[in-house]
C-alpha cells in the first residue's frame, strides 16, 4: 500500500469513527452515570432515523423531519428509563441490561411490522461532493458528520461540567444517596439524562442515514455494537474516551478491510475489544472522568 | 421548628427506631447520643428523606413533611452532613459546594456564600479546583459542613462529625458549630463522642436499640446512669 | 405425529438444549452473551468431521461438544477475570469474533455456507436433548448446584467457606459452552445447512432472554423459558414479528415485577410440595 493510499485510509477511518463516536458517548453516559449497559441505544438510533425518513416521505421539510426524528428518539429513550431503570433502581445491574435488550427487540420488531425488513432509501439531504486536500479525498457529508459529532460531544461534556443539571448528573453518578441528601431530584435528573442519551443516539442515526442514504429496522446493530466496542476501548464512563474509542474503531475497521479484506474486519474490531477487556478492562483513558471507581 | 412524633423506622423485620418523639426548637443545639446500632443514623436519614418511615410524623415549621421527597426537604431548609462525610470525590471542591446549593436559584448570592466559606477555610480555597479526593479527613469534614451551609439551611443535622478526626480538629469543628449556632443555625447533632456533644448542646436524647431511654439538659444527662448504660449495653 | 408437530418439537428440543447452556453460567451469576458462538463451534466441528472424514454422526457431535467445551475452558480463564457488565461484554465480543472467524474459514464454506450431510431426524434430536436434560437435572441434585447458587448470591462469603469460586465459575461457563456445542451440532445435522449469519449476536441475546424469562433459580426455569419462546407463535398464530413484540414486552414486564423470572425456587418447591400432598391424600 502506498503512502498516499494509506493516508486516504486513515482519513476514511476517522470519518467513519465520527459516526461511532456519538453512539459511544451515549453508551458511556449510561454506563458512567447509571452503571447501566443500555442495549436499547442501537434501537433508539434506528428509531431516530426511521422517524425522520417517515416524516420526509410524508413531505415534511427536512428541518421538521429531523425534529420529528429527534423527538421520537427522545421519547423512546424516556420510555426505556420509565420501564427499566426507574422500576429497578438499586437492583442487580443485569436486570436493566436485560430489559434494555427487550426494548431493542421491541423497537426493531415494531418497525418491522410497520415498514417491513427492506432497506428503505433515504433522500439525500447533504451536499454530496468531495473536497480534495493535499491529494486526500474527503466526503463533505462525512466531514459535516464528524464536525457535528465533535461539537455535540463537546457540548454534552460542557453540559455535564458546567451546568446545574450536569453537576446533578455527576453527583448521582458517584453516589445516588449522597446526591439525594444534597437535594438533587433523582427522578428529574435521571430522565433528563436518558433524554440526552436518546437525542445523541437519534442524531447519530439521522447522520448515518444522511451519509449512507438508507434506513432499515436493523440499521442500529452494526453501528451500535461497534459503538459499544468504542466505548469500552476508550474507557467506560469517559466521554473523551468514547471519542478516542470511536476514532480507533473506525480506523481499525477501515485499515483491517484494506489489509485483510472485508470479512476479517469484525475479527479485528471485536478481537481488539476482547483483548482489551481481558488485559485492560478500564480502557485506554483509564477509569472514568465522570466517576472514579464506579464499576 | 422541627417536631418528630412517634417516629418508627424499619428495615424489613429490624426495627431501627421505635416511636421516637423529639423536637428541635429554633436556634438550639439538640444532641442525640447512643452506641452503635442505636438508630441514630436511621433517625437522620428518615428526617432528610433517604429512608422511608414506617410510622409517625415529621413536622417542619408546622407542616408535615414526611411524605415529601428529600429534594423538597432540603429546599425547605433541612441539611444533613452524613456519617462518613460522603464527599463527592470525583468532583472538585468547588463543584461539591455548588451541588450543596443545587436547589438554589440565586447564583450571585450562592457565589458570595461560597466565597465566605473559602475565607473561613483557606485550605479549601487553595484546592478549590482540585478533586475533593485530595483533601484530608479534617478538610473533608469542613467541606461537608460548608456544603450543608450553602444549601441555605436553617437546621443542620450532623451524623457523628467527629468520627476519625484528631482531637485538635474536633475542637475546631465544635468551635465552628457553636459559632454557626450563635449565628442562628439550629443543629441536630448525633454523636458517640458524648462529652464533646454535651459540652455544646442545649439538650440531649439518649437512644438504645431504637428507643429513647433518657432526655434532658446536658447536666441532667451527665448525672444520669442511663447514659452510661446506653453505651455499656447494661 | 404430523410433520408440523414434529418440527415444533424439534425446535423446542434444540431451544431447551441451548437454554440449558445459557442457564448453567447464569445460575452462577454470569450472563453469557456469546452462546451462539459456542453453538457455531459445536455445529461446524461436527459438520466438518462427519462430512470431510465421514465420521459417524454421534462421534461428530461428541467432538463438536468437546470442541465448544474446550474453547469455553480456554477462554473462561481470561474472560472470567472480569465480572458483571465486563463479563457480559467480553462474552459478547467473543461471540462476535467466533462468528466472524467462521465467515473466513474456507474449509467450511466461509460466507457461502456449508451443507451438512448426516441427517439427525426427530428421534435423534429428541433423544439427545432428553439426554442433556437428564444430565443437567442430575447435576442439579449434586453439591455443584448449591455451589453455583452460593457463588451467584455471595461470592465473597462462598470463598470464605473454602470453596474455589473461580473453579466453580470456570466449570459453569465451560459446561454451558459444551452444551451449547451439542445444541449447535443438533441444529447443524437437523437443518442440514450452516451459515455464519445463523449464529449472530441476536441469537445469543434471545437465548439469554428466554432463560432469564423462565428464571435461573431452577432447571425448570430455562425449560419454561424455551417452551414459552418456541410455542408462543404457535399459540398466537400471529405474524412472526408480533411474537417478538410480545416476547419483548413480557421480558420488560417480568424483569420489572418479578426479576427472578417466572419460575422461582420457592414456586418450584411449592408445586412439588403440593404434588406430594396430593399423592399422600
Ligand atoms: N440499610 C439497612 N438495612 C438493614 N438494617 C439496617 C440498615 N441500616 C441500619 N440498619 C440496622 O438498623 C439499626 C440501627 O442502625 P443505625 O441507624 O445505623 O444506628 P447508629 O447510627 O446509631 O449506629 C442497626 O441494627 C442496623 O443494623
Ligand atoms: Mg450511624
PDB file of C-alpha atoms in Angstrom, chain A residues 10-11 47 51 62 71 94 100 104 122 145 153 156 187 189 197 199 208 213 232 235 263 267 270 289:
ATOM      1  CA  UNK A  10      -6.623   6.959   7.697  1.00  0.00           C
ATOM      2  CA  UNK A  11      -8.928   9.762   6.634  1.00  0.00           C
ATOM      3  CA  UNK A  47     -35.972   4.961  15.712  1.00  0.00           C
ATOM      4  CA  UNK A  51     -38.943   8.615  12.129  1.00  0.00           C
ATOM      5  CA  UNK A  62     -36.196  18.383   6.359  1.00  0.00           C
ATOM      6  CA  UNK A  71     -38.419  13.751  19.275  1.00  0.00           C
ATOM      7  CA  UNK A  94     -28.071  -7.174  34.969  1.00  0.00           C
ATOM      8  CA  UNK A 100     -32.904  -2.817  27.565  1.00  0.00           C
ATOM      9  CA  UNK A 104     -34.142  -3.231  21.424  1.00  0.00           C
ATOM     10  CA  UNK A 122     -33.280   7.871   2.469  1.00  0.00           C
ATOM     11  CA  UNK A 145     -20.986  14.494  10.418  1.00  0.00           C
ATOM     12  CA  UNK A 153     -19.920  15.673  22.257  1.00  0.00           C
ATOM     13  CA  UNK A 156     -22.576  17.364  26.143  1.00  0.00           C
ATOM     14  CA  UNK A 187     -36.451  11.498  39.497  1.00  0.00           C
ATOM     15  CA  UNK A 189     -32.080  14.187  36.677  1.00  0.00           C
ATOM     16  CA  UNK A 197     -28.776   9.799  25.625  1.00  0.00           C
ATOM     17  CA  UNK A 199     -31.010  12.619  21.472  1.00  0.00           C
ATOM     18  CA  UNK A 208     -25.899   7.745   9.457  1.00  0.00           C
ATOM     19  CA  UNK A 213     -28.859   7.097   2.184  1.00  0.00           C
ATOM     20  CA  UNK A 232     -15.051   0.090  26.140  1.00  0.00           C
ATOM     21  CA  UNK A 235     -12.761   3.617  28.906  1.00  0.00           C
ATOM     22  CA  UNK A 263     -14.664 -10.398   6.027  1.00  0.00           C
ATOM     23  CA  UNK A 267     -12.431 -10.284  13.816  1.00  0.00           C
ATOM     24  CA  UNK A 270     -14.152  -7.430  18.270  1.00  0.00           C
ATOM     25  CA  UNK A 289     -13.945  11.015  34.063  1.00  0.00           C
TER      26      UNK A 289
END
